[in-house]
Tab-separated table of N, CA and C in Angstrom:
chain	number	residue	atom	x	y	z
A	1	UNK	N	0.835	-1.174	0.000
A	1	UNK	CA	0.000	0.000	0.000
A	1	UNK	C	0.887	1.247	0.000
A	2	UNK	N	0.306	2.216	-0.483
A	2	UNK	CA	1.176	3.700	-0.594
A	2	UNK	C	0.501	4.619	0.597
A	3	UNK	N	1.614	5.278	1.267
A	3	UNK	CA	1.250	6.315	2.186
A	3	UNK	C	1.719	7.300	2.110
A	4	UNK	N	1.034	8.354	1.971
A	4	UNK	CA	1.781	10.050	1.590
A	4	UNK	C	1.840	10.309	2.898
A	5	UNK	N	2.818	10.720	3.322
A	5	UNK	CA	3.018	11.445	4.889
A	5	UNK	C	2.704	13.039	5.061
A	6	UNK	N	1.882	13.176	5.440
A	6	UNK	CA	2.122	15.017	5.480
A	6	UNK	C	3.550	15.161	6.196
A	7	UNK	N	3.811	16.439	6.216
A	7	UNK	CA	4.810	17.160	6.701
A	7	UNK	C	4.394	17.091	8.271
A	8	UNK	N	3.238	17.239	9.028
A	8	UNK	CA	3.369	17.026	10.317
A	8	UNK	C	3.615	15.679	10.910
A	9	UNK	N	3.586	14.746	10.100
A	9	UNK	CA	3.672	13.121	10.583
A	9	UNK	C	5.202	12.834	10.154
A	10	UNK	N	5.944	14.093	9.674
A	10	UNK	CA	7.623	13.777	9.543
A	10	UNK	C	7.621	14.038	11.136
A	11	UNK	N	6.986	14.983	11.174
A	11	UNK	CA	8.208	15.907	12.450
A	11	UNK	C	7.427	14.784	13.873
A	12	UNK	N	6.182	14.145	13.585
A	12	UNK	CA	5.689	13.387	14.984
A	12	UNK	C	6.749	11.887	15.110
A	13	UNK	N	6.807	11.378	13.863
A	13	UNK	CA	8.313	10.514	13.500
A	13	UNK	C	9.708	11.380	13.853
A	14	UNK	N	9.864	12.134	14.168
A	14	UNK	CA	11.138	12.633	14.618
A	14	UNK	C	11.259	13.229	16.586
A	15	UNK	N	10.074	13.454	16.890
A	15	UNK	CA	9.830	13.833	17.884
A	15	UNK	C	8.647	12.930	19.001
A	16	UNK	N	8.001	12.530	18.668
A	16	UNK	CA	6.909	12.160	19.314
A	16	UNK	C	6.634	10.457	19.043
A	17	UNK	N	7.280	9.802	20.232
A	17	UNK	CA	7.638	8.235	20.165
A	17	UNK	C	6.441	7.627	20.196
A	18	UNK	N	5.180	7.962	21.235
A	18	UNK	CA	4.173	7.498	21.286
A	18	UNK	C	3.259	7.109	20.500
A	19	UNK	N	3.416	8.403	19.736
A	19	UNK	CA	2.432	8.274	18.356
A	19	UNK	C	3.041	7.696	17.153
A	20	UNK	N	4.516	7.755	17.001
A	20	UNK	CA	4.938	7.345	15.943
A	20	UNK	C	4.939	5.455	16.205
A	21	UNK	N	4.652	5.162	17.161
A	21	UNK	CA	4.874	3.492	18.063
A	21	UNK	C	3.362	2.996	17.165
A	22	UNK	N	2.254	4.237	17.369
A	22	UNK	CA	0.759	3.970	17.552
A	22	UNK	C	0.766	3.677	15.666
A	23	UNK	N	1.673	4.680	15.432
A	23	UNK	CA	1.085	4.867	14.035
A	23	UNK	C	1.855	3.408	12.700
A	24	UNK	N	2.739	2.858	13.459
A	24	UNK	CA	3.247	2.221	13.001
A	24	UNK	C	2.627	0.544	13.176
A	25	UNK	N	2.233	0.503	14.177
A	25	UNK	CA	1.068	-0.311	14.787
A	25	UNK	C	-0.146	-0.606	13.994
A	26	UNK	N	-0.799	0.598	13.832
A	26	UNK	CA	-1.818	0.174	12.782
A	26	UNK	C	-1.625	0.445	11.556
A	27	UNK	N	-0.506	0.961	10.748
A	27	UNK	CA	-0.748	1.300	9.687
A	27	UNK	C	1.075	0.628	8.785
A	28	UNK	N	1.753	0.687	9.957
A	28	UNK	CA	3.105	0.562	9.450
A	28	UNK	C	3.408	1.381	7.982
A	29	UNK	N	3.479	2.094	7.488
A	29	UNK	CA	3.446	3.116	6.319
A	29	UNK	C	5.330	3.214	6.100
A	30	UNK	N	6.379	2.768	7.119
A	30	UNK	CA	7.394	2.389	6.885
A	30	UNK	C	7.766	0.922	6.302
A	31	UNK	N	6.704	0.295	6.562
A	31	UNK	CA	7.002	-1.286	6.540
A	31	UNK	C	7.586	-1.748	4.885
A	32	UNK	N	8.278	-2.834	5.381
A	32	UNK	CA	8.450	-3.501	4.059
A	32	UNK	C	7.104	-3.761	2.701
A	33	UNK	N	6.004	-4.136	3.375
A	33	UNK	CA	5.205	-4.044	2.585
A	33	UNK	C	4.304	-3.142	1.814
A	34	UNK	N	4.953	-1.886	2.504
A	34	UNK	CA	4.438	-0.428	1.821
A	34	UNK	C	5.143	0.487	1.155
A	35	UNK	N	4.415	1.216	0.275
A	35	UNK	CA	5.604	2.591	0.083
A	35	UNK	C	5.369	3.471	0.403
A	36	UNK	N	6.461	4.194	1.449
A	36	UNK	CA	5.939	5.627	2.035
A	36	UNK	C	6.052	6.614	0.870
A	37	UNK	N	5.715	7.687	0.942
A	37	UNK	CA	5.815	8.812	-0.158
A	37	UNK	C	5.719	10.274	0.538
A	38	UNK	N	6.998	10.991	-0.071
A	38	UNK	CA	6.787	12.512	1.070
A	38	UNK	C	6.849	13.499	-0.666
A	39	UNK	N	5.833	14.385	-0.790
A	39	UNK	CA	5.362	15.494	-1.461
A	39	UNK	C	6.866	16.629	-0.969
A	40	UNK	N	7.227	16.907	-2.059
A	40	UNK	CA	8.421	17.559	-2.150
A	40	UNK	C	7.798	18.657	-1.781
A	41	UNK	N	6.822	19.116	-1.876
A	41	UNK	CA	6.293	20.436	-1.126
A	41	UNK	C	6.362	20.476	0.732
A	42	UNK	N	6.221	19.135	0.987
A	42	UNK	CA	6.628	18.522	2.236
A	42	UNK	C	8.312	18.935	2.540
A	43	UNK	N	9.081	17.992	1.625
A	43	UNK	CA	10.446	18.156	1.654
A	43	UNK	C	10.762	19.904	1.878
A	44	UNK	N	10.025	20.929	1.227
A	44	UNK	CA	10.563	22.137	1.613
A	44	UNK	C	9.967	22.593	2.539
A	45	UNK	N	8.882	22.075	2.969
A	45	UNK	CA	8.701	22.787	4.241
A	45	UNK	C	9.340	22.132	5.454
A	46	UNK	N	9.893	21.540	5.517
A	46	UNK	CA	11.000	20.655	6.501
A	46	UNK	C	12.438	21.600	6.453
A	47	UNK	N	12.281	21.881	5.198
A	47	UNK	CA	13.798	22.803	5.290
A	47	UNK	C	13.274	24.082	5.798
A	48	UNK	N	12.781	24.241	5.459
A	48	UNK	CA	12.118	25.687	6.054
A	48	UNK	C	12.034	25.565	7.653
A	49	UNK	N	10.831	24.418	8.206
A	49	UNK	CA	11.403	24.599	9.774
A	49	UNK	C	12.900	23.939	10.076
A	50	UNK	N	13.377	23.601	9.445
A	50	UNK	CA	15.384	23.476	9.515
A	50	UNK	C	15.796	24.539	10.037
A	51	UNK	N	15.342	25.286	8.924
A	51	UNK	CA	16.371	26.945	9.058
A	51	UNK	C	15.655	28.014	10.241
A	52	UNK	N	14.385	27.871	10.146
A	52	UNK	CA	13.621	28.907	11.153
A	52	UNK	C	13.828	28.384	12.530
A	53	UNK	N	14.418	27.166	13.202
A	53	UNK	CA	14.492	26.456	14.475
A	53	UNK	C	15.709	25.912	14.227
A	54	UNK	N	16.940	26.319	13.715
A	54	UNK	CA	17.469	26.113	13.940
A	54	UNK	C	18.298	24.675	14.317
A	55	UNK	N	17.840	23.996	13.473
A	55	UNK	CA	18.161	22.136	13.841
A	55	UNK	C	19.992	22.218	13.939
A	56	UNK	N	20.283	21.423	15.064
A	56	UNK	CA	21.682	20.771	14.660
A	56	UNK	C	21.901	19.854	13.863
A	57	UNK	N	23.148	19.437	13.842
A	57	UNK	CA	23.344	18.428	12.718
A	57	UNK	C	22.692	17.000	13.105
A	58	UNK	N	22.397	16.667	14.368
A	58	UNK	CA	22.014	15.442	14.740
A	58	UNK	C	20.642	15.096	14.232
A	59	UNK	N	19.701	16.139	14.857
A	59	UNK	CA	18.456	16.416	14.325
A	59	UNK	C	18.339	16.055	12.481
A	60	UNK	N	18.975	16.841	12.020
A	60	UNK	CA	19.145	17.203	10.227
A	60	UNK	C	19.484	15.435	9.873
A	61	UNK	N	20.443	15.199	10.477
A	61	UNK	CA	20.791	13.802	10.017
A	61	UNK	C	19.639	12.489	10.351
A	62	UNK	N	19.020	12.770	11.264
A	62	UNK	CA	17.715	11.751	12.075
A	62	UNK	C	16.764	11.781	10.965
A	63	UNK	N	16.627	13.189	10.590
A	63	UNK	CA	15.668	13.449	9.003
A	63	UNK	C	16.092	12.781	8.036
A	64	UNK	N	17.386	13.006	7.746
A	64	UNK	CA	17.549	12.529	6.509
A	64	UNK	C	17.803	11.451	6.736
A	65	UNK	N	18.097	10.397	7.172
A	65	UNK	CA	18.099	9.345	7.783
A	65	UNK	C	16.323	8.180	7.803
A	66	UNK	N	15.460	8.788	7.997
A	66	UNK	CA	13.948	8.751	8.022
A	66	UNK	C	13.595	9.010	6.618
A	67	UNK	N	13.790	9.633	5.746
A	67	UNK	CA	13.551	10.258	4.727
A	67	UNK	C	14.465	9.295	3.447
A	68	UNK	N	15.379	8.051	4.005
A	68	UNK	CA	15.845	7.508	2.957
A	68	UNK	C	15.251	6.845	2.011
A	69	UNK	N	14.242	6.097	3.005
A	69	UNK	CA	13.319	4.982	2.220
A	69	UNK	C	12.571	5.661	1.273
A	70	UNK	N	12.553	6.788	1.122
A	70	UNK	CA	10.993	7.562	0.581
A	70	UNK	C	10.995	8.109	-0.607
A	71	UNK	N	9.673	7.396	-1.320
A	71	UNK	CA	9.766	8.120	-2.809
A	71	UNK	C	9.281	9.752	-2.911
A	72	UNK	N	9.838	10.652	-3.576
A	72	UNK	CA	9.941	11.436	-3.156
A	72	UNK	C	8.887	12.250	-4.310
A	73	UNK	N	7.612	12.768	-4.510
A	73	UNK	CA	6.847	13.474	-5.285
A	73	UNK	C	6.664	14.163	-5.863
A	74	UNK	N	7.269	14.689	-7.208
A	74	UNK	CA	7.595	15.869	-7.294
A	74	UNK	C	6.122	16.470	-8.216
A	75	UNK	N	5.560	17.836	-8.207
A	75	UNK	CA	4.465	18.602	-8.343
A	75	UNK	C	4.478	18.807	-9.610
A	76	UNK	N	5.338	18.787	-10.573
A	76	UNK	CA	5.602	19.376	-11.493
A	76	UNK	C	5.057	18.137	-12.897
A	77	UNK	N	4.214	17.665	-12.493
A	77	UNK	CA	3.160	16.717	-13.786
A	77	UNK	C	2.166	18.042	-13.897
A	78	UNK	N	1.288	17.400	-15.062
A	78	UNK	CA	0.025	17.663	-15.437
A	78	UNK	C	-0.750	17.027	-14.761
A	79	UNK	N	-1.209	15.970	-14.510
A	79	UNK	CA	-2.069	15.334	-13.717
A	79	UNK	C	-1.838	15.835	-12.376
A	80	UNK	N	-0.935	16.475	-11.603
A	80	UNK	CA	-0.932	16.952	-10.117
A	80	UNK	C	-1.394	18.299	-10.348
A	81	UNK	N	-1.095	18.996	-11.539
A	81	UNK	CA	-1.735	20.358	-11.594
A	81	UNK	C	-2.906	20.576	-11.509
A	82	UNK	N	-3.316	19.920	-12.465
A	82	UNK	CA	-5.269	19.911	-12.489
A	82	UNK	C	-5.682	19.326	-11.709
A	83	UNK	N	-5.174	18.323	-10.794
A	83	UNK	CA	-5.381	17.754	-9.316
A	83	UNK	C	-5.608	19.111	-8.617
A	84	UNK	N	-4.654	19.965	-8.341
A	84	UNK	CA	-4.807	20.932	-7.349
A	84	UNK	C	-5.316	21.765	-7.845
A	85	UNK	N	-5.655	21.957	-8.910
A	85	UNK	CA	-6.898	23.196	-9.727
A	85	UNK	C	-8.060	22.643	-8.838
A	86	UNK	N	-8.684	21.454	-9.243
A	86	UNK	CA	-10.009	20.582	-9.155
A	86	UNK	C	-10.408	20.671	-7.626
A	87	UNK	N	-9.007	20.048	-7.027
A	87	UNK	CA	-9.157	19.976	-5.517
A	87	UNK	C	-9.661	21.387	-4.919
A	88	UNK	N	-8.871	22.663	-5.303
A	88	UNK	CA	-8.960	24.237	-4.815
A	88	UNK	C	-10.662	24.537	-5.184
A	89	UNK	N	-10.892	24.559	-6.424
A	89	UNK	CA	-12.025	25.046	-6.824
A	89	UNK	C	-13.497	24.261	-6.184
A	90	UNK	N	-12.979	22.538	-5.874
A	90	UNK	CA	-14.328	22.155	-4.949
A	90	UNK	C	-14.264	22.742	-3.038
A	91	UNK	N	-13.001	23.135	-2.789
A	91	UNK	CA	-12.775	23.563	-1.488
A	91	UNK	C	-13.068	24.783	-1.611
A	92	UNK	N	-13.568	25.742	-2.552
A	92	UNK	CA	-13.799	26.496	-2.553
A	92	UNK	C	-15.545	26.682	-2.818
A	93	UNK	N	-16.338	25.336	-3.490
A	93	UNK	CA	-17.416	25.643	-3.583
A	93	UNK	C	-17.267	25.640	-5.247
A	94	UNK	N	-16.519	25.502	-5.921
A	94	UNK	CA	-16.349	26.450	-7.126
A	94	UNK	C	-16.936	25.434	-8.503
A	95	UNK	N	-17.047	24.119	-7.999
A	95	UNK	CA	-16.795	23.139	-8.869
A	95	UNK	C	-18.482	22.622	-9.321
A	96	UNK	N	-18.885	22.605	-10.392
A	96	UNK	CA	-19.861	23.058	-10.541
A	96	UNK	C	-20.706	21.312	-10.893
A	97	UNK	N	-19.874	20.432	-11.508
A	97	UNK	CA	-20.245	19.012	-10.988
A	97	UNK	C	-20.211	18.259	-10.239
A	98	UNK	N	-19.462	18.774	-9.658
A	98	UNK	CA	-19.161	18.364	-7.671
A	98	UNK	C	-19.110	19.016	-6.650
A	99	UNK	N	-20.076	19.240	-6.295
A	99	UNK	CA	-20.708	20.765	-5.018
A	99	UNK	C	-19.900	20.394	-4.027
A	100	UNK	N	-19.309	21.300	-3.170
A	100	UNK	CA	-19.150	20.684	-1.659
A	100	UNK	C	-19.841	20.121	-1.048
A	101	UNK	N	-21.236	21.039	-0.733
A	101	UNK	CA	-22.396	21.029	-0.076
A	101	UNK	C	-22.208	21.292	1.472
A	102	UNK	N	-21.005	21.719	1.751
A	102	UNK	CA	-20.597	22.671	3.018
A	102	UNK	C	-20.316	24.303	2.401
A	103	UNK	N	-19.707	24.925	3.866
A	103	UNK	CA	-19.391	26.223	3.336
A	103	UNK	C	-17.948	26.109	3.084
A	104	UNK	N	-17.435	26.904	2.137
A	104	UNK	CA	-16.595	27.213	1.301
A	104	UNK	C	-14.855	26.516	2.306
A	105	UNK	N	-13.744	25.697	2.215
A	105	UNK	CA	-13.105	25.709	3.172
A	105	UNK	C	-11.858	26.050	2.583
A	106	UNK	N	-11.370	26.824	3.031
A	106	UNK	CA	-10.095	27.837	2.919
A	106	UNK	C	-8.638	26.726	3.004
A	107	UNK	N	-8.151	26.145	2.231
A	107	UNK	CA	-6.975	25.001	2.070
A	107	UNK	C	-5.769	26.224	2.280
A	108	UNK	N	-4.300	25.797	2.867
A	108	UNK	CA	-3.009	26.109	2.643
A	108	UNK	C	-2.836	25.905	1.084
A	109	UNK	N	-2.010	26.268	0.354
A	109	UNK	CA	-1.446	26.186	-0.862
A	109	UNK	C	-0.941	24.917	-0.865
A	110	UNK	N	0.518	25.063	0.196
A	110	UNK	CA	1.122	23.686	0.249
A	110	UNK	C	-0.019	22.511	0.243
A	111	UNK	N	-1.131	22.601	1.196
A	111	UNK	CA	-2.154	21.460	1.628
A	111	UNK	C	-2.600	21.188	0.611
A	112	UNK	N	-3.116	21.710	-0.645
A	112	UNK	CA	-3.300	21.853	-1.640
A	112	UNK	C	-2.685	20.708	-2.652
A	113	UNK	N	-1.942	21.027	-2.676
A	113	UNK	CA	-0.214	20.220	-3.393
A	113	UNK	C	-0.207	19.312	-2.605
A	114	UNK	N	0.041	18.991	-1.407
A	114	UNK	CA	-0.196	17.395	-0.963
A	114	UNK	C	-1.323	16.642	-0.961
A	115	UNK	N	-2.729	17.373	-1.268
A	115	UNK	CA	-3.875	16.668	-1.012
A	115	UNK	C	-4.023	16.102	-3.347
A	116	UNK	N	-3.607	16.964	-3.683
A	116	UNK	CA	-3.195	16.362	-5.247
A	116	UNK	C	-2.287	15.220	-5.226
A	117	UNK	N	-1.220	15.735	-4.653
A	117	UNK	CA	-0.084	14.581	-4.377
A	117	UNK	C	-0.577	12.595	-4.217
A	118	UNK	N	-1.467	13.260	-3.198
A	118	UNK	CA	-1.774	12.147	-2.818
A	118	UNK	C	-3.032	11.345	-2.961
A	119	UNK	N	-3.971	12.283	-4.051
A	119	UNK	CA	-4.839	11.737	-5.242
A	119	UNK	C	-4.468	11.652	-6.511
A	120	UNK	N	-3.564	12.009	-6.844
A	120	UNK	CA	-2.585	11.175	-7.944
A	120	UNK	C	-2.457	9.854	-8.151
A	121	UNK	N	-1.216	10.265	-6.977
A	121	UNK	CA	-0.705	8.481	-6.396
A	121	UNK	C	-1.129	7.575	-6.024
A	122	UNK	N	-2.575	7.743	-5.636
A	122	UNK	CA	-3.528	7.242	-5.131
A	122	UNK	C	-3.114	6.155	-4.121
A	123	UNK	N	-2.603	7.441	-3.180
A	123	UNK	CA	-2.202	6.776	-1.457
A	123	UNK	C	-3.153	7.744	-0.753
A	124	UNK	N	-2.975	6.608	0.556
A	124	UNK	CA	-3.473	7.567	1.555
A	124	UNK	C	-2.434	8.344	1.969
A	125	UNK	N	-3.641	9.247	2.745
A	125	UNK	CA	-2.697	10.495	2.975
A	125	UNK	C	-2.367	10.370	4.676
A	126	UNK	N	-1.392	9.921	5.463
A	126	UNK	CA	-1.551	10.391	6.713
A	126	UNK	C	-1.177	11.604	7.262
A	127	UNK	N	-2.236	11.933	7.805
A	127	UNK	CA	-1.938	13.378	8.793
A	127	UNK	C	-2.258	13.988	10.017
A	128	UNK	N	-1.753	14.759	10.685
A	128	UNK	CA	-2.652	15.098	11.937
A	128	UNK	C	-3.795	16.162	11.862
A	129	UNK	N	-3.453	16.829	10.576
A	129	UNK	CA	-3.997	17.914	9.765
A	129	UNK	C	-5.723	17.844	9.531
A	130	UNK	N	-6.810	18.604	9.985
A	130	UNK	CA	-8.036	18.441	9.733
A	130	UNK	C	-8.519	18.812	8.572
A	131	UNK	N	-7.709	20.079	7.742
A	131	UNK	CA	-7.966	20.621	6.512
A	131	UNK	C	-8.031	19.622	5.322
A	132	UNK	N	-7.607	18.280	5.436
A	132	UNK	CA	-7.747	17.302	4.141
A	132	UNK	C	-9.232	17.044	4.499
A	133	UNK	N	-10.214	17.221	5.980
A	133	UNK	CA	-11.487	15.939	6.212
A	133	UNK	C	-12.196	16.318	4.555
A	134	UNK	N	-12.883	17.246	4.300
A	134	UNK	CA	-13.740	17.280	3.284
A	134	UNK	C	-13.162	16.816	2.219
A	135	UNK	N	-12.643	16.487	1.816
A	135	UNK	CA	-11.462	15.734	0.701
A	135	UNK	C	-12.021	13.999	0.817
A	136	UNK	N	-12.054	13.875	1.812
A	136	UNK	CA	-11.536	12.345	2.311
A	136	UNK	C	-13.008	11.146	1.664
A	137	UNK	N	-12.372	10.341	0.821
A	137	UNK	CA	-13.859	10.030	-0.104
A	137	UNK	C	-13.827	10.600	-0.910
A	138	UNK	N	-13.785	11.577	-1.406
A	138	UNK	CA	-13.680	12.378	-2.593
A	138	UNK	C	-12.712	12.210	-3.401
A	139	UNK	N	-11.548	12.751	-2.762
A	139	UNK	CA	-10.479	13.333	-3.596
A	139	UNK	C	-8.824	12.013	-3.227
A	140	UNK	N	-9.582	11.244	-2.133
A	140	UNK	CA	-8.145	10.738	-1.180
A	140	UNK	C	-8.980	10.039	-0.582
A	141	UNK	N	-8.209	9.126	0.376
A	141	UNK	CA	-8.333	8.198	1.430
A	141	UNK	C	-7.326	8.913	2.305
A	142	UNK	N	-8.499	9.463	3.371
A	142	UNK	CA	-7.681	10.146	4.277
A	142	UNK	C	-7.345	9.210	5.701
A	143	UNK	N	-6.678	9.386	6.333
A	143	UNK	CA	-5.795	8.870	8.008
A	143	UNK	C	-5.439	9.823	8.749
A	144	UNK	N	-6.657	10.119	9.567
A	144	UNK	CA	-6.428	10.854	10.569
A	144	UNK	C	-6.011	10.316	11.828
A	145	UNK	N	-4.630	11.436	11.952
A	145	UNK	CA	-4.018	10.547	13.307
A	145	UNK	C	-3.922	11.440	14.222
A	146	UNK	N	-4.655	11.015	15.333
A	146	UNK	CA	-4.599	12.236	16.555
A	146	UNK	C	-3.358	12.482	17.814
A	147	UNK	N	-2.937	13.292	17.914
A	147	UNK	CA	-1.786	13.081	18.697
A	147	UNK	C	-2.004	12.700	19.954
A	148	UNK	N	-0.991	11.784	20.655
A	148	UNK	CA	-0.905	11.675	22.709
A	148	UNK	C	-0.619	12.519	23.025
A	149	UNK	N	-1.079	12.835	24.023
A	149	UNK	CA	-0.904	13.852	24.642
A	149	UNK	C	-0.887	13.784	26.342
């Protein structure tokens, strides 16, 4: 099976043992029998909190280290474009053969680009992220994972 990782389920795999124990448990999305997949829009926003927090090299290396196995997504097809046209314009209400039938929901750009990403590839998407729910059935097979706390 294919699993797109959001960008917050890197950093709960780098930080947060409990959940990454939980998440591996039911879903194993590292396992031999799966392929993980990280949205290069992912990959830069990882560098981005790199540079804004300041990671040491230990940290940087634990990432890249985690990040070996992983096929890596890059945005730049046709089929991911009009993915994130299609996806924006029904999150917006806009889509005129496929209504929301909620009110209008305001996506990140990046979220955008991974929620294509990962109706492309046609993986699920795991995340801790609520902005994919109206998607989920639609556009993706979403995995919502709630953090311990």
């Amino acid at each position: 099976m294919k699993f797109l990782l959001d960008t917050n389920i890197i950093l709960v795999y780098l930080k947060d043992k409990s959940t990454r124990d939980r998440i591996d448990n039911l879903y194993d999305p590292l396992g031999p029998n799966n392929i993980p997949i990280l949205s290069i829009v992912s990959l830069g926003e990882l560098e981005s909190i790199m540079l804004r927090n300041n990671w040491g090299k230990r940290k940087v290396q634990k990432l890249e280290e985690l990040l070996n196995g992983f096929l890596i997504a890059d945005i730049n097809f046709k089929d991911v474009i009009k993915k994130y046209a299609e996806i924006d314009a029904f999150s917006q209400g806009k889509l005129k053969d496929n209504p929301l039938n909620l009110s209008a929901r305001n996506m990140g750009k990046n979220d955008l680009w991974i929620a294509a990403t990962a109706a492309v590839t046609d993986s699920k998407l795991l995340t801790t992220d609520k902005d994919f729910d109206h998607l989920n059935g639609k556009y993706l097979d979403l995995v919502q994972i709630q953090l311990i706390k």
